[in-house]
Amino acid sequence: MDTDLILLGHGSGGKLSHQLLENLIIPTLSGIPIAGQNDAAVLEHNGSRLAFTTDSYVVDPVFFPGGNIGDLAVNGTVNDLAMVGATPLVISVGLILEEGFSRRELAEILTSMREAADRAGVSIVAGDTKVVPRGKADRIFINTSGIGVFNHSLDINGTNARVGDKVLINGTIGDHGIAIMAKREGLELETDIASDCAALNFLIAELLEEGEAIHVLRDPTRGGVATTLKEIALQSEVTITLDEASLPLKAPVKGVCAVLGLDPLYVANEGKVLILAAPEAAERLLARMKQHPLGRDAAIIGEVTAAGNGRVQMETVVGGMRAVEMLSGEQLPRIC
Amino acid sequence: MDTDLILLGHGSGGKLSHQLLENLIIPTLSGIPIAGQNDAAVLEHNGSRLAFTTDSYVVDPVFFPGGNIGDLAVNGTVNDLAMVGATPLVISVGLILEEGFSRRELAEILTSMREAADRAGVSIVAGDTKVVPRGKADRIFINTSGIGVFNHSLDINGTNARVGDKVLINGTIGDHGIAIMAKREGLELETDIASDCAALNFLIAELLEEGEAIHVLRDPTRGGVATTLKEIALQSEVTITLDEASLPLKAPVKGVCAVLGLDPLYVANEGKVLILAAPEAAERLLARMKQHPLGRDAAIIGEVTAAGNGRVQMETVVGGMRAVEMLSGEQLPRIC
């Protein structure tokens, strides 16, 4: 493998992405240690905190069951702000269009963006549009950046997981990635799988009423639940143990995963949050989530079982214990 | 011309860009009237103002005399914040990489970004990296978004030009666009034209010591001085008259423009600011600029001569008066 070239896997969100970030991008651009990285940066200004985040979206296909690149881009950035406990305030939209892209499809995407922004309670206040010649991009790429504000002083951070914490998720895993793959592979007629693409900020705001019991929030997008928990385990220097039997998984997603040879634990989600919380609050959090439209299939899926190591393991349904590593290579390119 | 398709000209920054923005993008995404659009959005939060801006960079070639896509992206966003009078605070970096892009070139670009950020006094605090398959992007695209803060209460806005205002610029026009074109066309050995790519925030901060005399600041990037002044004329509903003889222009830029059939008034700049200011402050502003390394070739190039109309005209060197419209079509694709 020629290490002098960028590979698809460098965009996977998995092990190669982390290596590129740790070895090149982060030390060069910011010098902020990777252990301090969260879904959004948190800044102090004039005595109040601001959250700031950016994401580019290159999903293929642009339209998929359950959404399109537009609402995906808005929800994704709203979620990144929510994952540090911020209230999303404004977002920006940077469009890169390929010459010859359909204006009608552009209008449809922009309308989805506005609707998603309205639903999430954010305003789109800044934008930019570039056009590149045919063949120099793939239809449309969208960057959304966002600013969030804080109405509390909680510190939600990947470094905060503690031994005993329960791991919760607000619903079924793998829906987004499998919806994209099914559409891309032409399997869409055989299944009714839709992306879970949704803005989680109002759900998170409710959960934050539990205050300091909430230690970590993170959305398991690229790299899936496995990679995201591994990140947290490394940041907090703990061992996380998952219970395979408790992982919420839709039957058609399980079916497509089997057909395509994919592990749902590594498949991207776009409307899910992993919550690491004090054990005494776990049942209350679960009950709150189950009351919310975006948390009906919520479950407690594991816990922090030991200090040290940065390890994730899973107790399998057959009773074994399996090590869970970050995604290797590029399982599902251009998933978001 | 099939109006159902996106054309290269929609990314020109000129007339087609404005039509797409006015007719589709802005009404759909934000509903903010185009007359209120500046280089950055200004928000009120907790009684203090924040500036927020975004730009994607797709420049071709990625490396050019005087810079590369990396420092261009940092300086561009720093400048957009400075153009509303804000002090740039933090920026985000969203990378879209084509599979097979050179890691060495990526490192060089990222290093330039960090150096540009350090020079401008901003921190890069958030980022994202996507990779798309070979042939689905062109080497590297970069989005930079930024947040700025205000240490004054001045209202710098495209709507603020008044009759009598002088129009100033901090130096020669067209350097960036011609440096890009010369490199792209293989003319680089015959000329020594370099991009003017630079962060203007410290220069602007000095000029703002003139306080309320400063009415409008805007950087004449895509679409050049002509298109930018036309935007301001429309926003402020005034007529701006340029004096062709006073336009600072380097001889080699003039030469390449003649060879390529380009009008320097429409060629992009990346280290220039147009200033519309009260006439009594104009000479002081000019003197201040000339003292600054980024303002040595500063000049007073015109004035606001009448109310109404949204018109720009130029008194030519041969004594005629020529109407100046926005850039039509796509003169120089992928200039930034």
XYZ file of C-alpha atoms in Angstrom:
672
model
C 0.000 0.000 0.000
C 1.613 3.220 -1.142
C 1.566 5.417 1.913
C 2.311 8.485 -0.141
C -1.183 8.575 -1.614
C -4.566 9.331 -0.129
C -6.755 6.216 -0.110
C -10.508 5.880 0.085
C -10.035 4.429 3.547
C -8.645 7.770 4.741
C -12.230 9.009 4.508
C -13.832 6.024 6.202
C -13.979 7.432 9.689
C -12.116 4.298 10.798
C -8.530 3.399 11.548
C -6.968 4.985 8.448
C -8.899 8.215 9.024
C -7.638 8.355 12.575
C -4.074 7.746 11.474
C -4.244 10.552 8.904
C -5.763 12.876 11.483
C -3.300 11.971 14.216
C -0.177 11.873 12.090
C -0.768 14.729 9.690
C -3.900 16.830 9.736
C -4.380 17.687 13.391
C -0.726 18.254 14.341
C -0.241 20.438 11.261
C -3.411 22.502 11.456
C -4.068 22.945 15.132
C -1.772 21.078 17.461
C -4.817 20.220 19.601
C -4.251 16.670 20.957
C -6.600 14.107 19.402
C -7.669 13.004 22.880
C -9.377 16.382 23.207
C -11.319 16.079 19.954
C -15.097 16.034 20.044
C -17.812 16.417 17.421
C -17.592 20.181 17.861
C -14.967 22.531 19.264
C -15.950 24.440 22.389
C -14.615 27.993 22.707
C -14.743 30.565 25.442
C -15.646 34.063 24.348
C -16.601 36.988 26.586
C -17.294 34.605 29.447
C -19.730 32.443 27.516
C -19.135 29.236 25.594
C -19.637 28.675 21.871
C -19.580 25.405 19.935
C -18.240 25.342 16.361
C -18.214 22.467 13.897
C -17.853 21.695 10.204
C -18.659 18.733 7.948
C -18.562 18.179 4.214
C -21.040 15.815 2.612
C -20.209 13.784 -0.493
C -22.835 11.053 -0.154
C -23.543 8.858 -3.187
C -26.370 8.610 -4.199
C -27.464 12.173 -3.527
C -31.087 11.072 -2.991
C -31.739 7.970 -0.878
C -34.617 6.444 1.069
C -35.195 8.654 4.094
C -33.416 11.771 2.903
C -30.958 13.432 0.580
C -27.579 15.133 0.818
C -29.304 18.358 1.899
C -31.149 17.315 5.028
C -28.249 14.972 5.813
C -25.894 17.972 5.788
C -28.129 20.079 8.024
C -28.934 17.293 10.476
C -25.325 16.177 10.628
C -24.058 19.576 11.677
C -26.948 20.148 14.068
C -26.084 16.798 15.665
C -22.384 17.580 15.974
C -23.305 20.698 17.936
C -25.786 18.787 20.076
C -23.112 16.169 20.878
C -21.159 18.637 22.980
C -24.352 19.731 24.700
C -24.767 22.928 22.676
C -27.992 24.418 21.349
C -27.536 24.842 17.586
C -27.943 28.493 16.595
C -26.895 29.085 12.972
C -25.381 27.145 10.127
C -23.582 27.977 6.898
C -23.926 26.179 3.589
C -21.066 25.805 1.089
C -22.134 24.268 -2.214
C -19.767 22.739 -4.767
C -21.763 21.974 -7.898
C -20.697 20.025 -10.956
C -21.408 21.807 -14.230
C -24.541 20.269 -15.711
C -26.127 19.416 -12.359
C -29.881 19.696 -12.497
C -31.295 22.926 -11.192
C -34.492 21.104 -10.285
C -32.573 18.643 -8.115
C -30.646 21.512 -6.580
C -33.931 23.199 -5.692
C -35.191 19.981 -4.124
C -32.025 19.620 -2.050
C -32.110 23.248 -0.917
C -35.751 22.899 0.064
C -34.871 19.851 2.167
C -32.113 21.867 3.820
C -34.452 24.681 4.727
C -37.061 22.259 6.064
C -34.443 20.407 8.099
C -33.142 23.705 9.474
C -36.661 24.818 10.385
C -37.363 21.516 12.131
C -34.115 21.784 14.101
C -34.715 25.446 14.964
C -31.561 26.773 13.289
C -31.139 29.525 10.709
C -29.008 29.268 7.596
C -27.211 32.611 7.625
C -24.141 32.267 5.426
C -23.361 30.512 2.184
C -21.104 30.090 -0.794
C -21.537 28.469 -4.201
C -18.806 27.159 -6.468
C -19.179 25.385 -9.808
C -16.518 23.081 -11.253
C -16.375 21.723 -14.811
C -18.135 18.493 -15.688
C -16.187 15.487 -14.427
C -14.333 17.481 -11.744
C -16.839 16.746 -8.968
C -19.723 14.294 -8.592
C -23.014 16.220 -8.918
C -23.007 18.079 -5.601
C -20.917 18.322 -2.457
C -22.161 20.318 0.528
C -20.304 21.719 3.492
C -22.259 22.790 6.533
C -20.610 24.525 9.455
C -22.451 25.540 12.580
C -22.347 27.601 15.745
C -24.027 26.485 18.948
C -24.532 28.137 22.310
C -24.854 26.752 25.819
C -27.623 27.256 28.345
C -25.887 25.138 30.996
C -22.362 24.605 32.279
C -22.157 20.836 31.786
C -18.943 19.445 30.322
C -19.913 16.784 27.757
C -16.682 15.309 26.474
C -15.247 12.104 25.070
C -12.765 12.075 27.939
C -15.469 11.826 30.613
C -16.469 8.151 30.553
C -16.095 6.511 33.973
C -16.082 2.940 35.200
C -19.662 1.891 35.842
C -21.179 4.185 33.190
C -23.939 2.647 31.147
C -23.854 2.896 27.340
C -27.191 3.777 25.753
C -28.331 4.302 22.192
C -31.588 5.874 21.019
C -32.516 3.188 18.485
C -31.584 0.699 15.808
C -28.123 0.654 14.271
C -26.948 0.657 10.678
C -30.114 2.039 9.053
C -28.405 4.930 7.252
C -25.477 3.002 5.824
C -27.623 0.121 4.682
C -30.216 2.423 3.089
C -27.396 4.043 1.081
C -25.825 0.726 0.102
C -29.141 -0.853 -0.820
C -29.947 2.086 -3.074
C -26.465 2.102 -4.581
C -26.518 -1.633 -5.241
C -30.057 -1.533 -6.655
C -31.475 -3.566 -3.782
C -33.961 -0.883 -2.869
C -37.013 -2.633 -4.227
C -36.526 -5.681 -2.049
C -36.333 -3.842 1.261
C -38.007 -0.981 3.031
C -34.919 0.289 4.797
C -34.718 4.061 5.187
C -31.960 6.258 6.540
C -32.430 7.307 10.164
C -31.239 10.827 9.202
C -32.658 13.187 11.843
C -31.747 16.145 14.026
C -31.201 14.992 17.595
C -30.918 18.364 19.306
C -34.346 18.367 20.959
C -33.925 14.791 22.186
C -30.498 15.683 23.599
C -31.865 18.824 25.247
C -34.352 16.637 27.131
C -31.693 14.169 28.180
C -29.485 16.981 29.447
C -32.107 17.641 32.115
C -30.390 14.725 33.852
C -27.486 17.115 34.311
C -24.110 15.793 35.391
C -25.200 12.181 34.979
C -24.507 12.611 31.238
C -20.801 12.117 30.633
C -20.350 11.549 26.898
C -22.547 12.047 23.828
C -21.410 11.059 20.375
C -23.159 10.203 17.130
C -21.967 6.954 15.566
C -21.727 8.128 11.941
C -18.836 7.004 9.707
C -17.209 3.946 11.281
C -20.422 3.084 13.140
C -21.004 2.206 16.787
C -17.816 0.150 16.995
C -15.439 2.902 15.865
C -17.204 5.597 17.887
C -17.052 3.590 21.115
C -13.412 2.767 20.444
C -12.700 6.513 20.135
C -14.387 7.155 23.461
C -12.601 4.225 25.141
C -9.276 5.639 23.963
C -10.107 9.213 24.960
C -11.329 8.251 28.422
C -8.822 5.402 28.880
C -11.442 2.865 29.848
C -12.696 -0.526 28.701
C -16.214 -0.616 27.283
C -18.097 -3.908 27.130
C -21.018 -4.243 24.718
C -23.806 -6.768 25.020
C -24.507 -8.060 21.515
C -27.961 -9.354 22.411
C -29.139 -5.886 23.416
C -28.089 -4.091 20.200
C -31.246 -2.813 18.483
C -31.181 -3.951 14.856
C -33.962 -4.029 12.275
C -34.465 -7.398 10.588
C -34.073 -6.037 7.006
C -30.829 -4.277 7.984
C -29.570 -7.524 9.468
C -30.574 -9.271 6.235
C -28.812 -6.837 3.911
C -25.727 -6.892 6.147
C -25.641 -10.675 5.814
C -26.011 -10.487 2.023
C -23.329 -7.802 1.618
C -21.013 -9.245 4.253
C -21.174 -6.170 6.480
C -21.044 -5.946 10.257
C -23.802 -3.560 11.434
C -21.544 -2.441 14.262
C -19.432 -0.636 11.630
C -22.274 0.753 9.544
C -22.995 4.498 9.674
C -25.966 6.041 11.470
C -27.255 9.593 10.982
C -29.910 9.882 13.668
C -28.345 8.022 16.532
C -26.533 9.062 19.654
C -24.399 7.008 22.003
C -24.772 8.148 25.593
C -22.387 7.258 28.380
C -24.076 8.096 31.653
C -23.906 7.414 35.369
C -25.541 4.039 36.094
C -28.124 5.470 38.498
C -29.530 7.671 35.695
C -29.548 5.005 32.990
C -33.079 3.722 33.450
C -34.496 7.247 33.612
C -32.645 8.195 30.441
C -33.922 5.071 28.734
C -37.497 5.862 29.765
C -37.190 9.461 28.556
C -35.849 8.317 25.209
C -38.578 5.740 24.722
C -41.138 8.540 25.123
C -39.501 10.542 22.327
C -40.259 9.854 18.641
C -36.517 9.551 17.951
C -35.907 7.169 20.852
C -38.630 4.535 20.672
C -36.166 1.693 20.127
C -33.648 2.991 22.659
C -31.642 0.456 24.601
C -28.878 0.042 27.152
C -26.233 -1.751 25.114
C -23.224 -1.967 27.372
C -21.164 -0.427 30.116
C -17.756 0.826 31.071
C -16.298 -2.193 32.812
C -12.737 -1.214 33.656
C -10.227 1.601 33.737
C -7.270 1.745 31.381
C -6.605 0.173 28.024
C -8.891 2.045 25.620
C -10.470 -1.283 24.813
C -13.901 -2.196 23.461
C -15.158 -5.748 23.674
C -18.478 -7.426 23.022
C -20.144 -10.264 24.829
C -21.595 -12.203 21.907
C -24.969 -13.903 21.819
C -23.260 -17.255 21.968
C -21.495 -16.277 25.185
C -17.995 -15.453 23.913
C -16.071 -12.191 24.297
C -14.905 -10.540 21.078
C -12.534 -7.587 20.744
C -14.036 -4.629 18.874
C -11.583 -2.523 16.886
C -11.987 0.528 14.706
C -13.187 0.063 11.159
C -10.280 -0.989 8.925
C -10.133 0.132 5.335
C -13.154 1.607 3.613
C -16.197 -0.540 4.124
C -18.724 1.863 2.684
C -17.293 4.766 0.734
C -19.227 8.047 0.496
C -21.785 7.175 3.105
C -22.186 10.810 4.151
C -28.940 28.080 -22.927
C -30.699 25.338 -20.971
C -31.795 27.075 -17.796
C -32.477 23.756 -16.111
C -28.769 22.986 -15.747
C -26.054 24.493 -13.607
C -23.469 26.259 -15.768
C -19.887 27.179 -15.015
C -20.999 30.809 -15.016
C -23.162 30.133 -11.978
C -19.901 29.928 -10.056
C -18.326 33.028 -11.592
C -19.326 35.490 -8.910
C -20.872 37.575 -11.703
C -24.325 38.042 -13.124
C -25.270 34.363 -13.390
C -24.113 33.738 -9.816
C -26.248 36.588 -8.599
C -29.260 35.316 -10.485
C -28.889 31.832 -9.014
C -28.478 33.300 -5.550
C -31.383 35.712 -5.867
C -33.791 33.379 -7.606
C -33.079 30.093 -5.918
C -30.454 29.701 -3.244
C -31.077 32.601 -0.907
C -34.891 32.584 -0.956
C -34.915 28.829 -0.400
C -32.283 28.583 2.291
C -32.659 31.715 4.322
C -35.169 34.224 3.032
C -32.680 36.976 3.911
C -32.982 39.676 1.195
C -29.941 39.851 -1.064
C -29.631 43.575 -0.348
C -28.651 42.610 3.182
C -25.891 40.208 2.106
C -22.314 40.935 3.068
C -19.120 38.896 3.061
C -20.063 37.571 6.488
C -23.314 37.331 8.432
C -23.483 39.385 11.616
C -25.414 37.846 14.521
C -26.413 39.122 17.898
C -25.854 36.733 20.769
C -26.015 37.547 24.473
C -25.700 41.234 23.709
C -22.518 40.913 21.665
C -22.068 40.563 17.933
C -20.528 37.629 16.089
C -19.560 37.381 12.420
C -19.904 34.052 10.595
C -18.814 33.176 7.072
C -18.083 30.200 4.819
C -16.244 29.667 1.532
C -15.295 26.616 -0.482
C -12.119 26.669 -2.555
C -11.790 24.710 -5.797
C -8.937 26.645 -7.376
C -7.119 25.081 -10.332
C -4.136 24.774 -10.228
C -3.833 23.931 -6.554
C -0.342 25.480 -6.374
C 0.233 28.829 -8.064
C 2.721 31.693 -7.894
C 2.132 33.466 -4.595
C 0.234 30.711 -2.789
C -1.767 27.547 -2.895
C -5.327 26.458 -2.185
C -4.490 26.226 1.518
C -3.371 29.751 2.334
C -5.943 31.032 -0.151
C -8.673 29.287 1.872
C -7.460 30.670 5.191
C -6.864 34.203 3.932
C -10.178 34.251 2.078
C -12.196 33.454 5.154
C -10.156 35.770 7.359
C -10.836 38.529 4.832
C -14.573 37.847 4.688
C -14.717 38.329 8.452
C -12.591 41.477 8.265
C -14.909 42.923 5.582
C -17.727 43.348 8.104
C -15.303 44.886 10.576
C -14.909 41.737 12.688
C -11.743 40.417 14.292
C -11.269 36.848 13.030
C -11.225 34.410 15.961
C -11.395 30.795 14.765
C -11.782 28.914 11.529
C -12.796 25.419 10.503
C -11.318 23.361 7.683
C -13.330 20.881 5.630
C -11.210 18.821 3.226
C -12.561 16.885 0.252
C -9.723 14.790 -1.158
C -9.639 12.800 -4.363
C -8.415 9.235 -3.932
C -4.791 9.119 -5.058
C -3.991 12.713 -4.067
C -0.432 13.082 -2.918
C 0.045 13.010 0.818
C 3.154 15.131 0.414
C 1.180 17.830 -1.384
C -1.534 17.597 1.257
C 1.100 18.143 3.937
C 2.424 21.173 2.064
C -1.078 22.644 1.759
C -1.890 22.036 5.430
C 1.404 23.633 6.455
C 0.514 26.704 4.399
C -2.865 26.816 6.101
C -1.335 26.736 9.550
C 1.206 29.406 8.631
C -1.514 31.613 7.149
C -3.648 31.135 10.255
C -0.721 31.991 12.508
C 0.029 35.128 10.490
C -3.611 36.213 10.687
C -3.857 35.433 14.397
C -6.658 32.855 14.077
C -6.838 29.299 15.351
C -8.028 26.328 13.316
C -10.281 24.560 15.805
C -12.589 22.284 13.832
C -12.191 20.092 10.797
C -13.510 17.301 8.648
C -11.949 15.093 5.968
C -13.758 13.255 3.213
C -12.244 11.171 0.414
C -14.041 10.496 -2.875
C -13.048 7.940 -5.528
C -10.608 8.893 -8.260
C -12.303 11.024 -10.911
C -15.079 12.208 -8.558
C -13.293 15.386 -7.450
C -10.257 17.281 -8.709
C -7.341 16.676 -6.306
C -8.495 18.756 -3.349
C -11.347 21.074 -2.411
C -11.256 23.004 0.862
C -14.021 24.686 2.799
C -13.111 27.195 5.456
C -15.715 28.732 7.725
C -14.948 31.313 10.340
C -16.192 33.157 13.385
C -15.237 36.739 14.131
C -15.885 39.045 17.047
C -16.265 42.805 17.318
C -14.350 45.228 19.472
C -16.347 48.233 18.245
C -19.944 49.036 17.381
C -19.394 50.270 13.812
C -21.840 49.066 11.171
C -19.834 48.164 8.064
C -22.340 47.159 5.417
C -22.816 47.122 1.661
C -25.907 49.272 2.129
C -23.986 52.170 3.680
C -22.408 53.927 0.685
C -23.385 57.610 0.525
C -23.113 60.277 -2.124
C -19.699 61.882 -1.870
C -17.957 58.782 -0.517
C -14.554 58.094 -1.974
C -13.697 54.640 -3.295
C -10.254 53.381 -2.291
C -8.333 50.207 -2.955
C -5.183 49.004 -1.206
C -3.214 48.100 -4.332
C -3.003 46.720 -7.835
C -5.898 44.835 -9.369
C -6.100 41.471 -11.106
C -2.893 39.940 -9.740
C -4.523 36.794 -8.353
C -6.634 35.924 -11.359
C -3.834 36.547 -13.806
C -1.332 34.533 -11.748
C -3.766 31.596 -11.853
C -4.465 31.968 -15.566
C -0.814 32.389 -16.461
C 0.059 29.209 -14.573
C -2.872 27.334 -16.074
C -2.026 28.435 -19.596
C 1.657 27.700 -19.139
C 2.641 31.368 -19.402
C 4.356 31.358 -16.029
C 7.912 31.444 -17.310
C 7.388 34.615 -19.248
C 6.025 36.712 -16.395
C 6.677 37.289 -12.737
C 3.062 37.765 -11.733
C 2.166 36.380 -8.319
C -1.173 36.153 -6.568
C -1.835 38.937 -4.071
C -3.290 36.320 -1.671
C -3.005 37.841 1.840
C -4.914 38.293 5.066
C -6.169 41.850 5.338
C -7.434 41.806 8.911
C -4.610 43.802 10.471
C -4.725 46.415 7.714
C -8.500 46.709 8.168
C -8.143 46.970 11.936
C -5.897 49.998 11.417
C -8.281 51.611 8.978
C -11.177 51.126 11.382
C -9.467 53.587 13.700
C -11.078 56.126 11.381
C -14.366 54.998 12.912
C -17.626 55.997 11.306
C -15.899 57.428 8.259
C -15.651 53.850 6.955
C -18.949 52.915 5.327
C -18.337 49.816 3.227
C -15.530 47.258 3.008
C -15.567 44.464 0.467
C -12.929 42.271 -1.134
C -13.133 42.160 -4.926
C -12.597 38.407 -5.393
C -14.595 36.478 -8.041
C -16.049 38.966 -10.497
C -13.344 41.503 -9.692
C -13.572 45.195 -8.846
C -16.342 45.783 -11.399
C -18.759 43.173 -10.057
C -18.038 44.040 -6.426
C -18.675 47.752 -6.938
C -21.840 46.946 -8.872
C -23.055 44.882 -5.886
C -22.398 47.794 -3.553
C -24.060 50.288 -5.921
C -27.164 48.085 -6.007
C -27.207 47.505 -2.261
C -26.779 51.179 -1.401
C -28.812 52.424 -4.368
C -26.155 54.840 -5.528
C -24.110 55.554 -8.645
C -20.381 54.916 -8.383
C -18.007 56.559 -10.846
C -14.557 55.069 -11.347
C -11.564 56.901 -12.732
C -9.774 54.506 -15.070
C -6.508 56.437 -14.967
C -6.227 55.954 -11.212
C -6.672 52.169 -11.193
C -3.444 50.591 -9.932
C -2.378 47.900 -12.389
C 0.940 46.090 -12.783
C 2.399 46.198 -16.279
C 2.731 42.384 -16.631
C -0.900 41.937 -15.511
C -1.952 44.472 -18.110
C 0.109 42.577 -20.674
C -1.362 39.152 -19.913
C -4.857 40.658 -19.863
C -4.246 42.026 -23.342
C -2.934 38.653 -24.591
C -5.823 36.676 -23.090
C -8.483 39.266 -23.896
C -9.393 39.890 -20.271
C -10.531 43.104 -18.611
C -8.589 43.520 -15.340
C -11.656 45.147 -13.816
C -13.289 41.687 -13.815
C -10.273 39.688 -12.698
C -10.219 38.237 -9.167
C -8.115 39.610 -6.328
C -7.344 37.803 -3.066
C -5.549 40.447 -1.066
C -7.473 43.571 -1.952
C -10.170 45.562 -0.256
C -12.472 48.204 -1.676
C -13.228 50.902 0.857
C -16.065 53.373 0.576
C -15.445 56.140 3.053
C -16.449 59.676 3.899
C -14.518 62.098 1.654
C -12.913 63.997 4.539
C -11.223 60.775 5.711
C -10.064 59.580 2.287
C -6.610 61.129 2.263
C -5.885 59.924 5.792
C -6.991 56.407 4.875
C -4.813 56.517 1.789
C -1.821 57.640 3.813
C -2.378 54.919 6.412
C -2.600 52.276 3.718
C 0.539 53.427 1.973
C 2.402 52.950 5.270
C 1.244 49.332 5.481
C 3.027 46.522 3.592
C -0.302 45.445 2.079
C -1.250 48.960 1.001
C 1.840 50.416 -0.681
C 0.086 50.814 -4.041
C -3.163 52.070 -2.549
C -5.172 54.595 -4.525
C -8.391 56.551 -4.576
C -10.098 55.132 -7.651
C -13.517 56.732 -7.720
C -16.436 58.130 -5.801
C -20.133 57.864 -5.201
C -21.467 60.505 -7.536
C -25.241 60.235 -7.263
C -28.108 58.642 -5.396
C -30.342 56.012 -6.969
C -29.822 53.670 -9.887
C -27.362 51.092 -8.602
C -25.102 52.119 -11.429
C -21.338 51.897 -11.896
C -19.613 53.882 -14.607
C -16.018 54.595 -15.487
C -14.425 57.713 -16.815
C -11.973 56.246 -19.303
C -8.462 57.457 -19.988
C -9.582 58.797 -23.331
C -12.233 60.889 -21.618
C -15.377 58.870 -22.296
C -17.837 57.450 -19.773
C -18.395 53.696 -19.911
C -21.061 51.705 -18.073
C -19.641 48.975 -15.820
C -21.816 45.901 -15.401
C -21.359 42.671 -13.489
C -19.229 39.951 -15.004
C -21.259 37.996 -17.574
C -20.654 34.305 -18.065
C -17.564 32.625 -16.706
C -14.457 34.541 -17.582
C -12.072 32.606 -15.392
C -13.408 29.354 -13.976
C -12.045 27.975 -10.704
C -10.140 31.092 -9.753
C -10.625 30.425 -6.030
